PDB file of C-alpha atoms in Angstrom:
ATOM      1  CA  UNK A   1      92.885  42.670  75.058  1.00  0.00           C
ATOM      2  CA  UNK A   2      91.114  41.584  71.922  1.00  0.00           C
ATOM      3  CA  UNK A   3      93.581  41.879  69.044  1.00  0.00           C
ATOM      4  CA  UNK A   4      92.842  41.772  65.321  1.00  0.00           C
ATOM      5  CA  UNK A   5      93.847  38.509  63.664  1.00  0.00           C
ATOM      6  CA  UNK A   6      95.798  39.919  60.842  1.00  0.00           C
ATOM      7  CA  UNK A   7      97.766  42.120  63.083  1.00  0.00           C
ATOM      8  CA  UNK A   8      99.209  38.882  64.491  1.00  0.00           C
ATOM      9  CA  UNK A   9     100.266  37.422  61.154  1.00  0.00           C
ATOM     10  CA  UNK A  10     101.981  40.552  59.743  1.00  0.00           C
ATOM     11  CA  UNK A  11     105.297  39.840  61.405  1.00  0.00           C
ATOM     12  CA  UNK A  12     105.288  36.330  60.280  1.00  0.00           C
ATOM     13  CA  UNK A  13     104.755  37.122  56.629  1.00  0.00           C
ATOM     14  CA  UNK A  14     108.045  36.433  54.828  1.00  0.00           C
ATOM     15  CA  UNK A  15     107.493  37.105  51.184  1.00  0.00           C
ATOM     16  CA  UNK A  16     105.099  35.742  48.674  1.00  0.00           C
ATOM     17  CA  UNK A  17     104.979  32.052  47.479  1.00  0.00           C
ATOM     18  CA  UNK A  18     104.406  31.421  43.796  1.00  0.00           C
ATOM     19  CA  UNK A  19     101.121  29.645  43.356  1.00  0.00           C
ATOM     20  CA  UNK A  20     102.557  27.786  40.365  1.00  0.00           C
ATOM     21  CA  UNK A  21     105.242  26.195  42.598  1.00  0.00           C
ATOM     22  CA  UNK A  22     102.835  25.292  45.349  1.00  0.00           C
ATOM     23  CA  UNK A  23     100.647  22.205  45.736  1.00  0.00           C
ATOM     24  CA  UNK A  24      97.267  23.505  44.568  1.00  0.00           C
ATOM     25  CA  UNK A  25      93.873  22.472  43.380  1.00  0.00           C
ATOM     26  CA  UNK A  26      93.390  22.967  39.578  1.00  0.00           C
ATOM     27  CA  UNK A  27      89.993  22.825  37.787  1.00  0.00           C
ATOM     28  CA  UNK A  28      89.590  20.393  34.942  1.00  0.00           C
ATOM     29  CA  UNK A  29      86.110  20.513  33.370  1.00  0.00           C
ATOM     30  CA  UNK A  30      83.695  20.323  36.295  1.00  0.00           C
ATOM     31  CA  UNK A  31      86.202  18.570  38.697  1.00  0.00           C
ATOM     32  CA  UNK A  32      89.054  19.718  40.764  1.00  0.00           C
ATOM     33  CA  UNK A  33      92.401  17.814  40.904  1.00  0.00           C
ATOM     34  CA  UNK A  34      95.297  18.122  43.179  1.00  0.00           C
ATOM     35  CA  UNK A  35      98.564  19.313  41.552  1.00  0.00           C
ATOM     36  CA  UNK A  36     101.914  18.467  43.193  1.00  0.00           C
ATOM     37  CA  UNK A  37     105.302  19.350  41.663  1.00  0.00           C
ATOM     38  CA  UNK A  38     103.344  20.493  38.530  1.00  0.00           C
ATOM     39  CA  UNK A  39     101.559  17.214  37.921  1.00  0.00           C
ATOM     40  CA  UNK A  40      98.248  15.659  39.038  1.00  0.00           C
ATOM     41  CA  UNK A  41      98.760  13.697  42.285  1.00  0.00           C
ATOM     42  CA  UNK A  42      96.576  10.741  43.258  1.00  0.00           C
ATOM     43  CA  UNK A  43      96.623  10.383  47.076  1.00  0.00           C
ATOM     44  CA  UNK A  44      96.970   6.863  48.168  1.00  0.00           C
ATOM     45  CA  UNK A  45      96.558   7.758  51.808  1.00  0.00           C
ATOM     46  CA  UNK A  46      96.407   6.457  55.325  1.00  0.00           C
ATOM     47  CA  UNK A  47      95.742   8.027  58.630  1.00  0.00           C
ATOM     48  CA  UNK A  48      97.860   7.821  61.821  1.00  0.00           C
ATOM     49  CA  UNK A  49      96.391   7.583  65.329  1.00  0.00           C
ATOM     50  CA  UNK A  50      95.971  10.736  67.139  1.00  0.00           C
ATOM     51  CA  UNK A  51      99.120  10.506  69.071  1.00  0.00           C
ATOM     52  CA  UNK A  52     101.239   8.286  66.798  1.00  0.00           C
ATOM     53  CA  UNK A  53     103.234  11.249  65.356  1.00  0.00           C
ATOM     54  CA  UNK A  54     103.799  12.937  68.660  1.00  0.00           C
ATOM     55  CA  UNK A  55     106.860  10.847  69.489  1.00  0.00           C
ATOM     56  CA  UNK A  56     109.439  10.482  66.713  1.00  0.00           C
ATOM     57  CA  UNK A  57     110.986   7.346  68.278  1.00  0.00           C
ATOM     58  CA  UNK A  58     107.554   5.591  68.245  1.00  0.00           C
ATOM     59  CA  UNK A  59     106.621   6.858  64.781  1.00  0.00           C
ATOM     60  CA  UNK A  60     109.896   5.388  63.411  1.00  0.00           C
ATOM     61  CA  UNK A  61     108.602   1.890  64.481  1.00  0.00           C
ATOM     62  CA  UNK A  62     105.602   2.327  62.217  1.00  0.00           C
ATOM     63  CA  UNK A  63     107.321   2.830  58.927  1.00  0.00           C
ATOM     64  CA  UNK A  64     107.836  -0.837  57.980  1.00  0.00           C
ATOM     65  CA  UNK A  65     104.049  -1.379  58.094  1.00  0.00           C
ATOM     66  CA  UNK A  66     103.363   1.944  56.188  1.00  0.00           C
ATOM     67  CA  UNK A  67     105.972   1.049  53.537  1.00  0.00           C
ATOM     68  CA  UNK A  68     104.516  -2.404  53.124  1.00  0.00           C
ATOM     69  CA  UNK A  69     101.027  -1.071  52.443  1.00  0.00           C
ATOM     70  CA  UNK A  70     102.454   1.160  49.625  1.00  0.00           C
ATOM     71  CA  UNK A  71     100.984   4.451  50.830  1.00  0.00           C
ATOM     72  CA  UNK A  72     102.258   7.623  49.216  1.00  0.00           C
ATOM     73  CA  UNK A  73     100.528  10.126  51.653  1.00  0.00           C
ATOM     74  CA  UNK A  74      99.745  10.216  55.514  1.00  0.00           C
ATOM     75  CA  UNK A  75      97.320  12.166  57.318  1.00  0.00           C
ATOM     76  CA  UNK A  76      99.104  13.358  60.465  1.00  0.00           C
ATOM     77  CA  UNK A  77      98.048  15.536  63.426  1.00  0.00           C
ATOM     78  CA  UNK A  78     100.075  18.326  64.739  1.00  0.00           C
ATOM     79  CA  UNK A  79      98.909  19.544  68.073  1.00  0.00           C
ATOM     80  CA  UNK A  80      98.730  23.105  69.433  1.00  0.00           C
ATOM     81  CA  UNK A  81      99.868  21.958  72.900  1.00  0.00           C
ATOM     82  CA  UNK A  82     102.847  20.303  71.420  1.00  0.00           C
ATOM     83  CA  UNK A  83     104.264  23.365  69.322  1.00  0.00           C
ATOM     84  CA  UNK A  84     103.345  25.998  71.948  1.00  0.00           C
ATOM     85  CA  UNK A  85     103.704  24.546  75.445  1.00  0.00           C
ATOM     86  CA  UNK A  86     104.421  28.035  76.779  1.00  0.00           C
ATOM     87  CA  UNK A  87     102.581  31.034  75.326  1.00  0.00           C
ATOM     88  CA  UNK A  88     104.700  32.632  72.600  1.00  0.00           C
ATOM     89  CA  UNK A  89     107.405  30.097  72.737  1.00  0.00           C
ATOM     90  CA  UNK A  90     107.179  27.649  69.819  1.00  0.00           C
ATOM     91  CA  UNK A  91     108.816  24.294  69.563  1.00  0.00           C
ATOM     92  CA  UNK A  92     108.914  22.484  66.136  1.00  0.00           C
ATOM     93  CA  UNK A  93     111.339  19.680  66.992  1.00  0.00           C
ATOM     94  CA  UNK A  94     108.627  16.964  66.638  1.00  0.00           C
ATOM     95  CA  UNK A  95     107.262  18.616  63.503  1.00  0.00           C
ATOM     96  CA  UNK A  96     110.717  18.619  61.973  1.00  0.00           C
ATOM     97  CA  UNK A  97     111.295  14.986  62.852  1.00  0.00           C
ATOM     98  CA  UNK A  98     108.103  14.154  61.221  1.00  0.00           C
ATOM     99  CA  UNK A  99     109.062  15.812  58.065  1.00  0.00           C
ATOM    100  CA  UNK A 100     112.523  14.152  58.040  1.00  0.00           C
ATOM    101  CA  UNK A 101     110.995  10.627  58.475  1.00  0.00           C
ATOM    102  CA  UNK A 102     108.415  11.268  55.824  1.00  0.00           C
ATOM    103  CA  UNK A 103     111.065  12.355  53.344  1.00  0.00           C
ATOM    104  CA  UNK A 104     113.240   9.469  54.077  1.00  0.00           C
ATOM    105  CA  UNK A 105     110.198   7.102  53.179  1.00  0.00           C
ATOM    106  CA  UNK A 106     109.202   9.146  50.158  1.00  0.00           C
ATOM    107  CA  UNK A 107     105.767   9.902  51.612  1.00  0.00           C
ATOM    108  CA  UNK A 108     103.815  13.153  51.428  1.00  0.00           C
ATOM    109  CA  UNK A 109     101.821  14.593  54.394  1.00  0.00           C
ATOM    110  CA  UNK A 110      98.521  16.054  54.987  1.00  0.00           C
ATOM    111  CA  UNK A 111      98.640  17.963  58.275  1.00  0.00           C
ATOM    112  CA  UNK A 112      95.682  17.959  60.537  1.00  0.00           C
ATOM    113  CA  UNK A 113      95.726  20.890  62.962  1.00  0.00           C
ATOM    114  CA  UNK A 114      94.553  19.969  66.387  1.00  0.00           C
ATOM    115  CA  UNK A 115      93.929  23.443  67.679  1.00  0.00           C
ATOM    116  CA  UNK A 116      91.012  24.581  69.788  1.00  0.00           C
ATOM    117  CA  UNK A 117      88.937  21.397  69.009  1.00  0.00           C
ATOM    118  CA  UNK A 118      89.426  17.731  68.357  1.00  0.00           C
ATOM    119  CA  UNK A 119      86.104  15.556  68.350  1.00  0.00           C
ATOM    120  CA  UNK A 120      84.293  18.567  69.875  1.00  0.00           C
ATOM    121  CA  UNK A 121      86.425  18.637  72.978  1.00  0.00           C
ATOM    122  CA  UNK A 122      89.500  20.954  73.559  1.00  0.00           C
ATOM    123  CA  UNK A 123      91.830  18.049  74.276  1.00  0.00           C
ATOM    124  CA  UNK A 124      94.935  19.413  72.441  1.00  0.00           C
ATOM    125  CA  UNK A 125      94.839  23.017  73.577  1.00  0.00           C
ATOM    126  CA  UNK A 126      97.733  23.934  75.662  1.00  0.00           C
ATOM    127  CA  UNK A 127      97.590  23.928  79.549  1.00  0.00           C
ATOM    128  CA  UNK A 128      97.996  27.659  79.658  1.00  0.00           C
ATOM    129  CA  UNK A 129      94.763  27.959  77.643  1.00  0.00           C
ATOM    130  CA  UNK A 130      92.805  25.177  79.421  1.00  0.00           C
ATOM    131  CA  UNK A 131      93.728  26.609  82.894  1.00  0.00           C
ATOM    132  CA  UNK A 132      92.632  30.201  82.268  1.00  0.00           C
ATOM    133  CA  UNK A 133      88.869  30.181  81.741  1.00  0.00           C
ATOM    134  CA  UNK A 134      88.676  33.901  82.598  1.00  0.00           C
ATOM    135  CA  UNK A 135      90.617  34.702  79.530  1.00  0.00           C
ATOM    136  CA  UNK A 136      89.678  31.671  77.358  1.00  0.00           C
ATOM    137  CA  UNK A 137      85.952  31.102  77.763  1.00  0.00           C
ATOM    138  CA  UNK A 138      84.595  27.655  77.852  1.00  0.00           C
ATOM    139  CA  UNK A 139      81.209  26.462  76.563  1.00  0.00           C
ATOM    140  CA  UNK A 140      78.382  26.275  79.091  1.00  0.00           C
ATOM    141  CA  UNK A 141      75.251  24.146  79.036  1.00  0.00           C
ATOM    142  CA  UNK A 142      71.864  25.816  79.475  1.00  0.00           C
ATOM    143  CA  UNK A 143      71.989  25.130  83.229  1.00  0.00           C
ATOM    144  CA  UNK A 144      75.463  26.737  83.426  1.00  0.00           C
ATOM    145  CA  UNK A 145      77.751  23.810  83.669  1.00  0.00           C
ATOM    146  CA  UNK A 146      81.154  24.429  82.148  1.00  0.00           C
ATOM    147  CA  UNK A 147      82.397  21.914  79.469  1.00  0.00           C
ATOM    148  CA  UNK A 148      85.951  21.092  78.335  1.00  0.00           C
ATOM    149  CA  UNK A 149      85.107  22.800  75.011  1.00  0.00           C
ATOM    150  CA  UNK A 150      86.550  26.229  74.149  1.00  0.00           C
ATOM    151  CA  UNK A 151      83.924  28.742  73.057  1.00  0.00           C
ATOM    152  CA  UNK A 152      84.126  29.951  69.459  1.00  0.00           C
ATOM    153  CA  UNK A 153      82.609  33.167  70.520  1.00  0.00           C
ATOM    154  CA  UNK A 154      85.763  34.238  72.517  1.00  0.00           C
ATOM    155  CA  UNK A 155      88.124  36.252  70.417  1.00  0.00           C
ATOM    156  CA  UNK A 156      91.005  35.715  72.832  1.00  0.00           C
ATOM    157  CA  UNK A 157      90.789  32.070  72.010  1.00  0.00           C
ATOM    158  CA  UNK A 158      90.424  32.670  68.299  1.00  0.00           C
ATOM    159  CA  UNK A 159      93.473  34.969  68.226  1.00  0.00           C
ATOM    160  CA  UNK A 160      95.657  32.521  70.274  1.00  0.00           C
ATOM    161  CA  UNK A 161      94.780  29.522  68.174  1.00  0.00           C
ATOM    162  CA  UNK A 162      95.187  31.405  64.944  1.00  0.00           C
ATOM    163  CA  UNK A 163      98.596  32.764  66.128  1.00  0.00           C
ATOM    164  CA  UNK A 164      99.865  29.242  66.677  1.00  0.00           C
ATOM    165  CA  UNK A 165      98.396  27.946  63.404  1.00  0.00           C
ATOM    166  CA  UNK A 166     100.071  30.844  61.463  1.00  0.00           C
ATOM    167  CA  UNK A 167     103.423  30.077  63.223  1.00  0.00           C
ATOM    168  CA  UNK A 168     103.069  26.413  62.023  1.00  0.00           C
ATOM    169  CA  UNK A 169     102.409  27.537  58.473  1.00  0.00           C
ATOM    170  CA  UNK A 170     105.315  29.974  58.553  1.00  0.00           C
ATOM    171  CA  UNK A 171     107.580  27.248  59.789  1.00  0.00           C
ATOM    172  CA  UNK A 172     106.409  24.765  57.104  1.00  0.00           C
ATOM    173  CA  UNK A 173     107.115  27.471  54.523  1.00  0.00           C
ATOM    174  CA  UNK A 174     110.629  27.916  55.867  1.00  0.00           C
ATOM    175  CA  UNK A 175     111.733  24.300  56.299  1.00  0.00           C
ATOM    176  CA  UNK A 176     109.690  22.520  53.600  1.00  0.00           C
ATOM    177  CA  UNK A 177     110.686  23.764  50.217  1.00  0.00           C
ATOM    178  CA  UNK A 178     110.183  20.101  48.974  1.00  0.00           C
ATOM    179  CA  UNK A 179     106.546  20.338  49.721  1.00  0.00           C
ATOM    180  CA  UNK A 180     106.441  17.212  51.744  1.00  0.00           C
ATOM    181  CA  UNK A 181     103.243  18.658  53.301  1.00  0.00           C
ATOM    182  CA  UNK A 182     100.773  19.030  50.369  1.00  0.00           C
ATOM    183  CA  UNK A 183      97.605  19.922  52.200  1.00  0.00           C
ATOM    184  CA  UNK A 184      96.241  20.987  55.626  1.00  0.00           C
ATOM    185  CA  UNK A 185      93.065  20.389  57.499  1.00  0.00           C
ATOM    186  CA  UNK A 186      92.212  23.046  60.011  1.00  0.00           C
ATOM    187  CA  UNK A 187      90.618  21.810  63.258  1.00  0.00           C
ATOM    188  CA  UNK A 188      88.885  18.468  63.501  1.00  0.00           C
ATOM    189  CA  UNK A 189      85.327  17.056  64.042  1.00  0.00           C
ATOM    190  CA  UNK A 190      83.937  20.301  65.431  1.00  0.00           C
ATOM    191  CA  UNK A 191      80.694  20.071  67.268  1.00  0.00           C
ATOM    192  CA  UNK A 192      78.792  20.510  70.399  1.00  0.00           C
ATOM    193  CA  UNK A 193      78.348  18.194  73.419  1.00  0.00           C
ATOM    194  CA  UNK A 194      76.067  17.569  75.287  1.00  0.00           C
ATOM    195  CA  UNK A 195      73.684  20.364  73.860  1.00  0.00           C
ATOM    196  CA  UNK A 196      73.139  21.905  70.533  1.00  0.00           C
ATOM    197  CA  UNK A 197      74.737  25.200  71.287  1.00  0.00           C
ATOM    198  CA  UNK A 198      76.865  27.178  73.658  1.00  0.00           C
ATOM    199  CA  UNK A 199      75.172  29.001  76.529  1.00  0.00           C
ATOM    200  CA  UNK A 200      78.244  30.994  77.852  1.00  0.00           C
ATOM    201  CA  UNK A 201      77.672  34.639  78.456  1.00  0.00           C
ATOM    202  CA  UNK A 202      79.425  35.559  75.199  1.00  0.00           C
ATOM    203  CA  UNK A 203      77.156  33.114  73.265  1.00  0.00           C
ATOM    204  CA  UNK A 204      73.932  34.104  75.079  1.00  0.00           C
ATOM    205  CA  UNK A 205      74.665  37.719  74.068  1.00  0.00           C
ATOM    206  CA  UNK A 206      75.231  36.807  70.352  1.00  0.00           C
ATOM    207  CA  UNK A 207      72.166  34.544  70.292  1.00  0.00           C
ATOM    208  CA  UNK A 208      69.868  37.253  71.518  1.00  0.00           C
ATOM    209  CA  UNK A 209      70.918  39.439  68.522  1.00  0.00           C
ATOM    210  CA  UNK A 210      69.837  36.917  65.821  1.00  0.00           C
ATOM    211  CA  UNK A 211      67.127  34.426  64.812  1.00  0.00           C
ATOM    212  CA  UNK A 212      68.708  31.298  63.866  1.00  0.00           C
ATOM    213  CA  UNK A 213      67.886  27.829  65.373  1.00  0.00           C
ATOM    214  CA  UNK A 214      70.445  26.681  68.083  1.00  0.00           C
ATOM    215  CA  UNK A 215      72.187  24.336  65.586  1.00  0.00           C
ATOM    216  CA  UNK A 216      72.623  26.959  62.776  1.00  0.00           C
ATOM    217  CA  UNK A 217      73.673  29.535  65.333  1.00  0.00           C
ATOM    218  CA  UNK A 218      76.445  27.290  66.616  1.00  0.00           C
ATOM    219  CA  UNK A 219      77.566  25.958  63.156  1.00  0.00           C
ATOM    220  CA  UNK A 220      77.930  29.585  61.910  1.00  0.00           C
ATOM    221  CA  UNK A 221      80.057  30.461  64.942  1.00  0.00           C
ATOM    222  CA  UNK A 222      82.425  27.575  64.277  1.00  0.00           C
ATOM    223  CA  UNK A 223      82.549  28.427  60.640  1.00  0.00           C
ATOM    224  CA  UNK A 224      83.456  32.032  61.263  1.00  0.00           C
ATOM    225  CA  UNK A 225      86.255  30.972  63.578  1.00  0.00           C
ATOM    226  CA  UNK A 226      87.748  28.381  61.255  1.00  0.00           C
ATOM    227  CA  UNK A 227      87.346  30.422  58.085  1.00  0.00           C
ATOM    228  CA  UNK A 228      89.301  33.296  59.741  1.00  0.00           C
ATOM    229  CA  UNK A 229      91.993  30.948  60.842  1.00  0.00           C
ATOM    230  CA  UNK A 230      92.277  29.391  57.337  1.00  0.00           C
ATOM    231  CA  UNK A 231      92.478  32.886  55.765  1.00  0.00           C
ATOM    232  CA  UNK A 232      95.260  33.867  58.195  1.00  0.00           C
ATOM    233  CA  UNK A 233      97.197  30.680  57.517  1.00  0.00           C
ATOM    234  CA  UNK A 234      96.988  30.873  53.750  1.00  0.00           C
ATOM    235  CA  UNK A 235      98.088  34.466  53.863  1.00  0.00           C
ATOM    236  CA  UNK A 236     101.379  33.112  55.072  1.00  0.00           C
ATOM    237  CA  UNK A 237     101.718  29.921  53.163  1.00  0.00           C
ATOM    238  CA  UNK A 238      98.862  29.040  50.743  1.00  0.00           C
ATOM    239  CA  UNK A 239      98.757  25.284  50.724  1.00  0.00           C
ATOM    240  CA  UNK A 240      95.350  23.778  49.839  1.00  0.00           C
TER     241      UNK A 240
END
C-alpha cells in the first residue's frame, strides 16, 4: 500500500522546537552563517570512514588522534540498516554511544544519513528492503538488468526510508538537548550507474509522460525524493 509521507510522521511529532534555541543558519549581509548556542560557529571539521562510527569500541580508539588534530566537529554516518534491522523496530544504541563519546570529547557532530543510497548504490539499506524487490523496486538498465540501486520512483521505498529518517530525527530531538548534532546531510553521493537513468517499469512510465533528457529526468526524481524526506525530518526536528 502506498502511504502518504506525512501520515507517517504525525505520530512522531512531539511538540515544537523553538528555532531560536536550535542550531540554525542566519543571514548576515549576502552570506549565511551557522549559529550554535546563540553564537556564530566555525566548523573545524573532519570526516570519519563510512563504518568507523558503527562500532563504539572501535570508535573509542580513534579519539586520541581526533583530539590531537584539534577538530571541533565530525561528519559521521548513521546507517538505515543499523537503526532499523527489522522493519518497524528501531535500535539507537550505537547512535547514543556516538553522542556520548562526542560529548565526552567536546566535539559536535554533523550526521550523514545513509538511507536509500550511498555512492549511488543502496549498500546501507536494511536486508528486509534489499531482499524484497517486489515491494522495493530496483533500478534497471535499458536492457532490463537489475542493479543494486533502489529506484527513486517507488513510493514504498520513499515511505520506508523517510519513516526511518524521521524516527532518527525524533530520537535526536529526545536525547540531544545539548545539540551535539548541529547539522544533517540527507543521503549521500546520489547518482546513476552504469547508465544515465532508471529503466524500471515505474521509471519508464514516468519518462513517457515528460520531455526531459535522461540526466535531468533522473536528477529531478532524486531531488523530489530527498526534498520530501528533508521536509518530513525538519517537521519533527528542524536542524539545518
